[in-house]
Amino acid sequence: MSEELIARAQTWLSEDPDPETREELAKLIEAADTDALAERFAGTLQFGTAGLRGELGAGPMRMNRSVVIRAAAGLAAYLKGKGQSGGLVVIGYDARHKSADFARDTAAVMTGAGLRAAVLPKPLPTPVLAFAIRHLGAVAGVEVTASHNPPRDNGYKVYLGDGSQIVPPADAEIAAEIAAVRALADVPRPESGWETLGDEVVGAYLARTDAVLKPGSARTARTVYTPMHGVGKETLLAAFARAGFPAPVVVAEQAEPDPDFPTVAFPNPEEPGAMDLAFAAAERERPDLVIANDPDADRCAVAVHDGEKWRMLHGDEVGSLLAAHLVRRGVEGVFAESIVSSSLLGRIAAKAGLGYEETLTGFKWIARVEGLRFGYEEALGYCVDPEGVRDKDGITAALLVAELASELKEQGLTLLDLLDELAVEHGLHATDQLSVRVEDLSVIADAMRKLREEPPSVLAGLDVVRREDLTEGTETLPPTDGLRYTLDGARVIVRPSGTEPKLKCYLEVVVPVDGGVESVPAARAKAKELIAGLKRDLAVAAGI
């Protein structure tokens, strides 16, 4: 076994175009480190609906130039097989380690395959790439990013010509083309021939951001902003300046792109401690809002002053606020969200006489809803301009939040006041997550199996009135690996994360508000108690 493993590693080494990963792999072979080699050669990094994402390093189970070249060659073959020979592929990238290299390799492979390739001029937010695909009439787009994953990761996200991320069966068809790539020497990679786009594509995106705001609306909200060591700062500041908002105060320690993300354990606004520096800046500046983007700026986090402290709003709270804001502006169209997001959106849409749809998790599904006007997902993702960007967009979402905060400010109100109004109107909808990060993926499989074999009948004292195994699909949803429990006044969904080694349990309770706004605190306290009970009982039921 070890001789075969060493032979496979040597074959891979002979093709590797990257001096860094060649050196890494050569050292492992020389040391005969079969454990490390076995981990890197246990299979291949799988291409799915999230594209590729994984830890940087040598070998087929890591993100590296060899893996990216094969992925690009597979994508090129898929596009040509669909009659897209000569079509344009737009390529964007973030500021992570190797992102620029992976973008350049992709451009070379596309050019060598007879497609036209255009690379964005510098590290930019993912929504700029999603915009550029439609703006330039491309047949596909690639974004090199690992979004909010740890510093050691990178990824490869694929969009098709409609500007939305791939869904089945395209992912499996591209994966099959990738698997058909044999030697890297067979993949033509010219040294030139692709286009590097200028700043005009960013200008066109920024011009489009104006469309999310109401002409003449209030623009007075003061903001503290962090790009979380990512690529959002320049674009967001330019968008805010164009719109006429006060210039956001940027968190200095996290202002510039840094692939090592030195001030955070995980560069995700939802992770504990990630917002501490932003909150410290807010204590000094006393703004109306704290806004954060994740490193590729497709997500937007919002925090407000609540009593004596700054509080991060849940993604569901922000989604509901934006929906209410758009309803007040008289928009038309369909509101959509993923199944793991709050049911409050459906109630807001129904009362306004708007269409509503529920999809599987991921903007690859939300963006495809016919007639979409607004879509969101609880993981801080909001699509507020689907005609411009058919994906989540942390820049335009930030603009819309700032507009809403400004309008409320003019009335002497805050985002928290509007949340209370929504609770009185529709019942208090409280959501939370029980999320377990694992080193061993079998823990997730064991938990899912246990819940399927021994499903709970009561959680937090509430009867489970309906159990659904989503692997079988529903009337409106295609199959997915997940479980949904409908309770008397609550809902629980359990699923493995599609992008991280996590088991995620999404919890929602709905508590009626019998009186006016003064009754909301009591409803909130009851909801908090029920959420704690759901977490406790679900952890026991899943054995986690």
XYZ file of C-alpha atoms in Angstrom:
544
model
C 0.000 0.000 0.000
C 2.715 2.500 0.938
C 4.648 1.790 -2.295
C 1.519 2.395 -4.367
C 0.816 5.570 -2.367
C 4.350 6.864 -2.883
C 4.097 6.098 -6.608
C 0.829 8.045 -6.889
C 2.362 10.960 -5.007
C 5.401 10.962 -7.285
C 3.177 10.981 -10.376
C 1.261 13.946 -8.963
C 4.542 15.672 -8.077
C 5.847 15.314 -11.616
C 2.853 17.330 -12.929
C 2.512 19.957 -10.196
C 3.150 23.444 -11.666
C 3.455 25.175 -8.280
C 6.921 25.322 -6.637
C 5.391 25.651 -3.148
C 3.185 22.584 -3.283
C 5.924 20.652 -5.121
C 8.290 21.340 -2.246
C 5.631 20.365 0.310
C 4.894 17.078 -1.444
C 8.564 16.261 -2.089
C 9.286 16.578 1.639
C 6.428 14.240 2.523
C 7.638 11.666 -0.013
C 11.230 11.948 1.199
C 10.097 11.490 4.801
C 7.848 8.588 3.749
C 5.062 10.238 5.758
C 2.393 7.799 4.697
C -0.236 9.199 7.100
C 0.002 12.686 5.587
C 0.195 11.286 2.063
C -2.769 8.990 2.632
C -4.841 11.970 3.768
C -3.934 13.990 0.667
C -4.471 11.078 -1.722
C -7.568 9.502 -0.130
C -9.629 10.560 -3.146
C -10.237 13.814 -4.970
C -11.772 17.053 -3.763
C -15.347 16.697 -4.947
C -16.887 19.243 -7.281
C -20.499 19.922 -6.308
C -23.097 22.668 -6.266
C -20.770 24.764 -4.103
C -17.996 24.142 -6.661
C -14.783 23.278 -4.837
C -13.713 24.298 -1.358
C -10.964 22.924 0.841
C -7.668 23.375 2.595
C -4.706 24.643 0.582
C -1.908 22.140 0.051
C -0.497 19.458 -2.223
C -2.443 16.498 -3.567
C -5.898 15.796 -5.019
C -7.673 16.269 -1.669
C -6.390 19.830 -1.286
C -6.945 23.117 -3.096
C -3.956 23.772 -5.346
C -3.080 24.778 -8.902
C -3.239 21.202 -10.217
C -6.766 20.729 -8.869
C -7.868 24.138 -10.183
C -6.432 23.503 -13.667
C -8.354 20.235 -13.843
C -11.530 21.956 -12.626
C -11.137 24.700 -15.224
C -10.522 22.136 -17.974
C -13.662 20.246 -16.934
C -15.719 23.434 -16.930
C -14.370 24.399 -20.356
C -15.244 20.964 -21.765
C -18.745 21.214 -20.279
C -19.317 24.657 -21.823
C -18.087 23.517 -25.238
C -20.310 20.460 -24.980
C -23.260 22.815 -24.483
C -22.427 24.672 -27.683
C -20.694 27.576 -25.964
C -17.391 27.432 -27.890
C -15.990 30.939 -28.173
C -18.192 32.188 -25.327
C -16.922 34.566 -22.646
C -15.982 33.337 -19.157
C -15.517 36.037 -16.513
C -13.176 35.271 -13.610
C -13.072 37.008 -10.243
C -11.012 36.364 -7.135
C -10.613 37.458 -3.517
C -7.449 38.231 -1.540
C -6.829 34.780 -0.071
C -3.604 32.854 -0.488
C -3.310 31.579 -4.091
C -6.518 33.247 -5.305
C -4.780 35.322 -7.972
C -2.829 32.246 -9.156
C -6.011 30.175 -9.423
C -7.726 32.958 -11.380
C -4.815 33.220 -13.810
C -4.706 29.447 -14.318
C -8.441 29.448 -15.050
C -8.034 32.223 -17.627
C -5.194 30.304 -19.293
C -7.205 27.072 -19.472
C -10.277 28.825 -20.890
C -8.148 30.566 -23.509
C -6.411 27.316 -24.418
C -9.789 25.629 -24.836
C -10.944 28.224 -27.363
C -13.177 30.193 -25.020
C -12.726 33.898 -24.305
C -11.607 34.762 -20.781
C -11.785 38.065 -18.903
C -10.342 38.512 -15.404
C -11.554 41.190 -13.006
C -8.911 43.901 -12.481
C -8.116 43.131 -8.813
C -9.473 41.255 -5.786
C -13.127 42.295 -5.604
C -16.379 41.288 -3.869
C -18.058 38.155 -5.201
C -21.223 40.114 -6.146
C -19.161 42.170 -8.615
C -18.341 38.927 -10.440
C -21.993 37.802 -10.333
C -22.969 41.201 -11.771
C -20.254 41.110 -14.460
C -21.521 37.812 -15.899
C -24.883 39.319 -16.837
C -23.486 42.763 -17.615
C -20.953 41.379 -20.122
C -23.155 38.638 -21.562
C -20.828 35.840 -20.429
C -21.654 32.142 -20.744
C -20.156 31.402 -17.311
C -18.255 32.900 -14.420
C -15.767 31.646 -11.856
C -15.119 33.211 -8.465
C -12.020 32.072 -6.581
C -12.987 32.431 -2.920
C -13.540 30.481 0.270
C -15.890 33.201 1.533
C -15.811 33.104 5.347
C -13.873 29.837 5.771
C -10.653 29.671 7.858
C -7.439 31.221 6.435
C -6.011 27.863 5.307
C -8.917 27.307 2.858
C -9.718 28.422 -0.644
C -12.479 27.620 -3.092
C -13.799 27.726 -6.638
C -17.378 28.842 -7.247
C -18.998 28.445 -10.689
C -21.839 30.472 -12.204
C -23.562 29.922 -15.526
C -24.695 32.556 -18.008
C -27.856 33.550 -16.145
C -25.594 34.879 -13.393
C -26.621 32.352 -10.746
C -24.618 29.520 -9.215
C -24.771 26.044 -10.710
C -27.379 23.515 -9.603
C -27.871 19.839 -10.489
C -27.419 18.329 -12.987
C -24.789 20.841 -14.167
C -22.569 20.099 -11.153
C -22.465 16.364 -11.873
C -21.895 16.965 -15.588
C -18.975 19.313 -14.869
C -17.608 16.847 -12.303
C -17.667 14.105 -14.947
C -15.678 16.308 -17.340
C -13.157 17.048 -14.583
C -12.759 13.334 -13.908
C -12.091 12.782 -17.618
C -9.025 15.048 -17.538
C -5.952 12.848 -17.624
C -2.459 14.378 -17.635
C -2.110 18.117 -16.981
C 0.225 18.213 -19.959
C -2.846 17.527 -22.099
C -4.468 20.785 -20.931
C -3.346 23.718 -23.136
C -2.373 26.730 -20.995
C -1.072 29.617 -23.081
C 0.876 32.420 -21.396
C -1.466 35.127 -22.714
C -4.563 35.716 -24.777
C -7.122 36.626 -22.124
C -8.383 40.063 -21.173
C -7.847 41.829 -17.854
C -10.883 44.017 -17.336
C -10.570 47.660 -16.270
C -12.285 49.522 -13.472
C -15.237 50.263 -15.749
C -16.855 46.960 -14.705
C -16.690 48.083 -11.067
C -18.118 51.439 -12.113
C -21.020 49.704 -13.846
C -21.686 47.635 -10.714
C -21.604 50.768 -8.535
C -23.983 52.561 -10.903
C -26.363 49.630 -10.486
C -26.241 49.842 -6.668
C -28.177 53.114 -6.878
C -31.171 51.109 -8.083
C -31.759 49.547 -4.655
C -32.505 52.909 -3.023
C -35.633 55.026 -3.312
C -34.941 58.366 -5.019
C -34.906 61.138 -2.429
C -34.933 58.787 0.560
C -33.286 59.702 3.871
C -29.535 58.995 3.893
C -28.496 60.110 7.412
C -27.542 56.871 9.203
C -24.021 56.864 10.622
C -22.154 53.554 10.342
C -19.153 51.720 11.728
C -17.986 49.202 9.131
C -15.611 46.251 9.016
C -14.643 44.316 5.884
C -13.216 41.570 8.156
C -9.772 41.628 6.439
C -11.548 40.988 3.134
C -12.139 42.780 -0.151
C -15.311 44.753 0.580
C -13.947 48.098 1.791
C -13.288 50.027 -1.425
C -16.515 48.942 -3.086
C -18.727 49.557 -0.064
C -17.223 52.969 0.684
C -17.662 53.976 -2.956
C -21.296 52.787 -2.916
C -22.052 54.722 0.279
C -20.380 57.845 -1.111
C -22.369 57.653 -4.379
C -25.594 57.277 -2.391
C -24.836 60.289 -0.190
C -24.605 58.515 3.169
C -22.144 59.727 5.800
C -18.803 58.010 5.223
C -18.667 54.836 7.350
C -15.995 54.692 10.044
C -13.865 51.686 9.084
C -12.475 49.392 11.792
C -8.777 50.133 11.300
C -7.438 46.778 12.487
C -9.543 44.900 9.905
C -9.568 47.456 7.087
C -7.081 45.976 4.614
C -7.200 42.597 2.876
C -5.092 40.041 4.751
C -5.262 36.335 3.844
C -4.138 35.373 7.364
C -7.098 37.134 9.039
C -4.953 37.956 12.088
C -7.642 39.440 14.370
C -10.269 36.680 14.115
C -10.327 32.917 14.669
C -12.841 32.537 11.824
C -13.459 35.468 9.443
C -17.226 35.121 9.756
C -19.298 37.837 11.484
C -21.460 35.098 13.028
C -18.526 33.497 14.882
C -17.891 34.408 18.544
C -15.435 37.296 18.882
C -15.381 38.224 15.193
C -17.274 41.481 15.821
C -15.429 42.523 18.993
C -13.244 45.137 17.286
C -16.250 46.567 15.465
C -18.164 46.827 18.731
C -15.183 48.547 20.381
C -15.142 51.089 17.543
C -18.907 51.550 17.937
C -18.477 52.326 21.631
C -16.145 55.165 20.624
C -18.111 56.435 17.623
C -21.712 55.832 18.777
C -23.084 55.262 15.247
C -26.624 54.267 14.317
C -25.460 50.935 12.887
C -22.560 48.521 12.784
C -22.208 46.799 9.415
C -19.817 43.965 8.577
C -19.097 42.083 5.396
C -17.536 38.646 5.288
C -14.201 38.463 3.392
C -15.709 38.230 -0.106
C -18.468 40.729 0.796
C -21.420 38.658 -0.354
C -22.832 38.611 3.189
C -23.871 41.510 5.384
C -24.034 41.509 9.178
C -25.862 44.235 11.094
C -25.572 45.226 14.749
C -27.530 47.812 16.729
C -27.282 49.345 20.177
C -29.562 47.442 22.529
C -29.663 48.773 26.065
C -26.097 48.795 27.353
C -24.462 46.816 24.557
C -24.202 46.286 20.826
C -26.147 43.303 19.534
C -25.769 41.421 16.287
C -29.110 40.977 14.600
C -29.909 37.485 13.395
C -29.969 37.061 9.655
C -33.681 36.325 9.968
C -34.228 39.646 11.734
C -32.404 41.565 8.997
C -34.265 39.621 6.306
C -37.607 40.493 7.871
C -36.626 44.158 8.289
C -35.599 44.456 4.642
C -38.801 42.739 3.522
C -40.919 45.116 5.611
C -38.976 48.074 4.202
C -39.559 46.942 0.613
C -43.271 46.357 1.296
C -43.572 49.901 2.645
C -41.965 51.115 -0.584
C -44.672 49.337 -2.560
C -42.516 46.841 -4.434
C -44.037 44.046 -6.508
C -42.798 40.530 -7.188
C -41.973 37.390 -5.243
C -40.255 37.135 -1.864
C -38.219 33.946 -1.417
C -36.114 32.307 1.245
C -34.546 28.950 2.030
C -36.324 26.380 4.182
C -33.981 27.069 7.110
C -34.966 30.747 7.305
C -37.775 32.293 9.351
C -41.405 31.731 8.405
C -42.016 35.424 9.173
C -41.117 36.336 5.572
C -44.050 34.290 4.302
C -46.423 36.103 6.656
C -45.097 39.531 5.582
C -45.490 38.601 1.908
C -49.003 37.186 2.393
C -50.266 40.293 4.195
C -48.830 42.491 1.427
C -50.405 40.328 -1.287
C -47.015 39.347 -2.683
C -45.864 35.972 -3.973
C -43.750 33.796 -1.672
C -41.572 30.759 -2.291
C -39.465 28.493 -0.119
C -36.371 26.808 -1.597
C -33.570 24.510 -0.577
C -30.631 26.163 1.172
C -28.316 28.251 -0.963
C -28.686 31.205 -3.286
C -28.241 28.884 -6.234
C -31.891 27.989 -5.556
C -33.227 31.321 -4.265
C -31.877 33.223 -7.297
C -33.817 30.948 -9.664
C -37.253 31.771 -8.258
C -39.388 33.158 -11.067
C -40.334 36.798 -10.565
C -37.963 37.185 -7.613
C -37.926 40.651 -6.052
C -36.240 39.891 -2.730
C -34.581 36.775 -1.387
C -32.647 36.019 1.740
C -31.074 33.272 3.778
C -30.564 33.314 7.536
C -26.764 33.017 7.117
C -26.562 36.799 6.481
C -27.213 36.573 2.742
C -29.605 38.996 1.009
C -30.489 39.481 -2.661
C -32.045 42.944 -2.953
C -31.450 43.588 -6.669
C -32.007 40.296 -8.503
C -31.943 41.927 -11.937
C -28.416 43.161 -11.259
C -26.956 40.404 -9.067
C -28.610 36.977 -8.928
C -26.813 36.043 -5.746
C -26.413 37.365 -2.237
C -24.798 40.793 -2.178
C -23.389 42.300 1.013
C -22.834 45.723 -0.569
C -26.361 46.470 -1.806
C -27.850 44.870 1.332
C -25.790 47.277 3.447
C -27.125 50.219 1.437
C -30.722 49.108 1.923
C -30.231 48.587 5.669
C -28.691 52.052 5.945
C -31.648 53.557 4.064
C -34.117 51.833 6.387
C -32.198 52.952 9.495
C -32.142 56.501 8.127
C -35.896 56.582 7.517
C -36.589 55.211 10.995
C -34.136 57.704 12.490
C -36.106 60.561 10.919
C -39.150 59.234 12.805
C -37.253 58.899 16.091
C -37.267 55.089 15.768
C -34.696 52.291 15.393
C -34.494 48.892 13.743
C -35.406 47.335 17.101
C -38.637 49.356 17.184
C -39.585 48.015 13.751
C -38.838 44.460 14.898
C -41.236 44.994 17.802
C -43.902 46.276 15.387
C -43.487 43.153 13.245
C -43.824 40.960 16.365
C -47.113 42.640 17.289
C -48.392 42.298 13.723
C -47.327 38.712 12.986
C -46.301 37.127 16.309
C -42.799 37.014 17.729
C -40.633 34.834 15.472
C -37.411 33.861 17.229
C -34.732 31.840 15.463
C -31.417 30.369 16.521
C -28.985 27.648 15.552
C -27.436 24.654 17.232
C -24.238 24.246 15.203
C -21.608 21.599 15.873
C -18.217 21.831 14.144
C -16.502 18.426 13.880
C -13.097 17.045 13.022
C -14.543 13.619 12.224
C -17.340 13.731 9.619
C -18.702 10.400 10.892
C -20.089 12.311 13.894
C -22.476 14.092 11.527
C -23.516 10.873 9.786
C -24.105 9.168 13.159
C -26.277 12.048 14.379
C -28.411 12.017 11.230
C -28.802 8.241 11.431
C -29.815 8.395 15.094
C -32.471 11.021 14.390
C -33.851 8.957 11.513
C -33.940 5.721 13.502
C -35.183 7.239 16.777
C -37.072 10.437 15.843
C -38.083 12.651 18.762
C -41.799 12.979 19.556
C -41.466 15.929 21.953
C -38.927 18.792 22.009
C -38.917 21.572 24.634
C -42.281 20.288 25.848
C -43.833 20.812 22.420
C -45.339 17.908 20.492
C -43.774 17.045 17.147
C -46.823 17.070 14.867
C -45.021 16.292 11.600
C -41.711 14.660 10.647
C -40.226 14.939 7.152
C -37.127 13.233 5.786
C -36.102 15.686 3.092
C -34.020 13.066 1.267
C -37.355 11.966 -0.185
C -38.183 15.483 -1.402
C -41.529 17.240 -0.921
C -44.261 18.572 -3.203
C -42.274 21.773 -3.696
C -38.661 20.794 -2.906
C -36.214 18.411 -4.596
C -34.463 15.849 -2.367
C -31.744 17.019 0.037
C -30.028 15.516 3.072
C -32.058 16.963 5.907
C -34.800 16.417 8.474
C -37.674 18.779 9.254
C -39.808 18.635 12.381
C -42.957 20.731 12.679
C -43.973 21.300 16.269
C -46.906 23.012 17.913
C -45.544 26.578 17.712
C -42.034 25.740 16.513
C -39.971 24.279 13.675
C -36.652 22.410 13.595
C -34.502 21.542 10.571
C -31.331 19.443 10.841
C -28.822 19.165 7.993
C -25.108 18.770 7.327
C -23.471 22.005 6.142
C -22.709 22.090 2.438
C -19.508 24.122 2.833
C -18.069 23.366 6.283
C -17.580 20.313 8.557
C -20.636 21.213 10.631
C -23.961 19.722 11.647
C -26.483 22.557 11.597
C -29.803 22.589 13.421
C -32.085 25.533 12.604
C -34.638 26.405 15.267
C -37.672 28.679 15.148
C -40.403 29.364 17.696
C -43.453 31.575 17.150
C -44.988 33.183 20.231
C -48.233 35.161 19.897
C -48.105 38.762 21.126
C -51.491 39.330 22.740
C -51.103 42.976 23.699
C -49.291 45.840 22.015
C -45.568 46.611 21.933
C -45.438 46.439 25.732
C -46.192 42.691 25.481
C -43.176 41.961 23.276
C -40.576 41.579 26.091
C -42.632 38.826 27.743
C -43.043 37.030 24.403
C -39.310 37.381 23.783
C -38.527 35.858 27.187
C -40.829 32.915 26.504
C -39.247 32.409 23.077
C -35.767 32.421 24.613
C -36.814 29.730 27.062
C -38.304 27.583 24.294
C -35.210 27.949 22.092
C -33.001 26.829 24.996
C -35.246 23.810 25.473
C -35.103 22.920 21.777
C -31.309 23.073 21.829
C -31.086 20.904 24.914
C -33.541 18.230 23.792
C -32.319 18.128 20.198
C -28.706 17.651 21.308
C -29.805 14.657 23.372
C -31.909 13.220 20.539
C -29.038 13.555 18.058
C -26.366 12.336 20.470
C -24.185 15.408 19.950
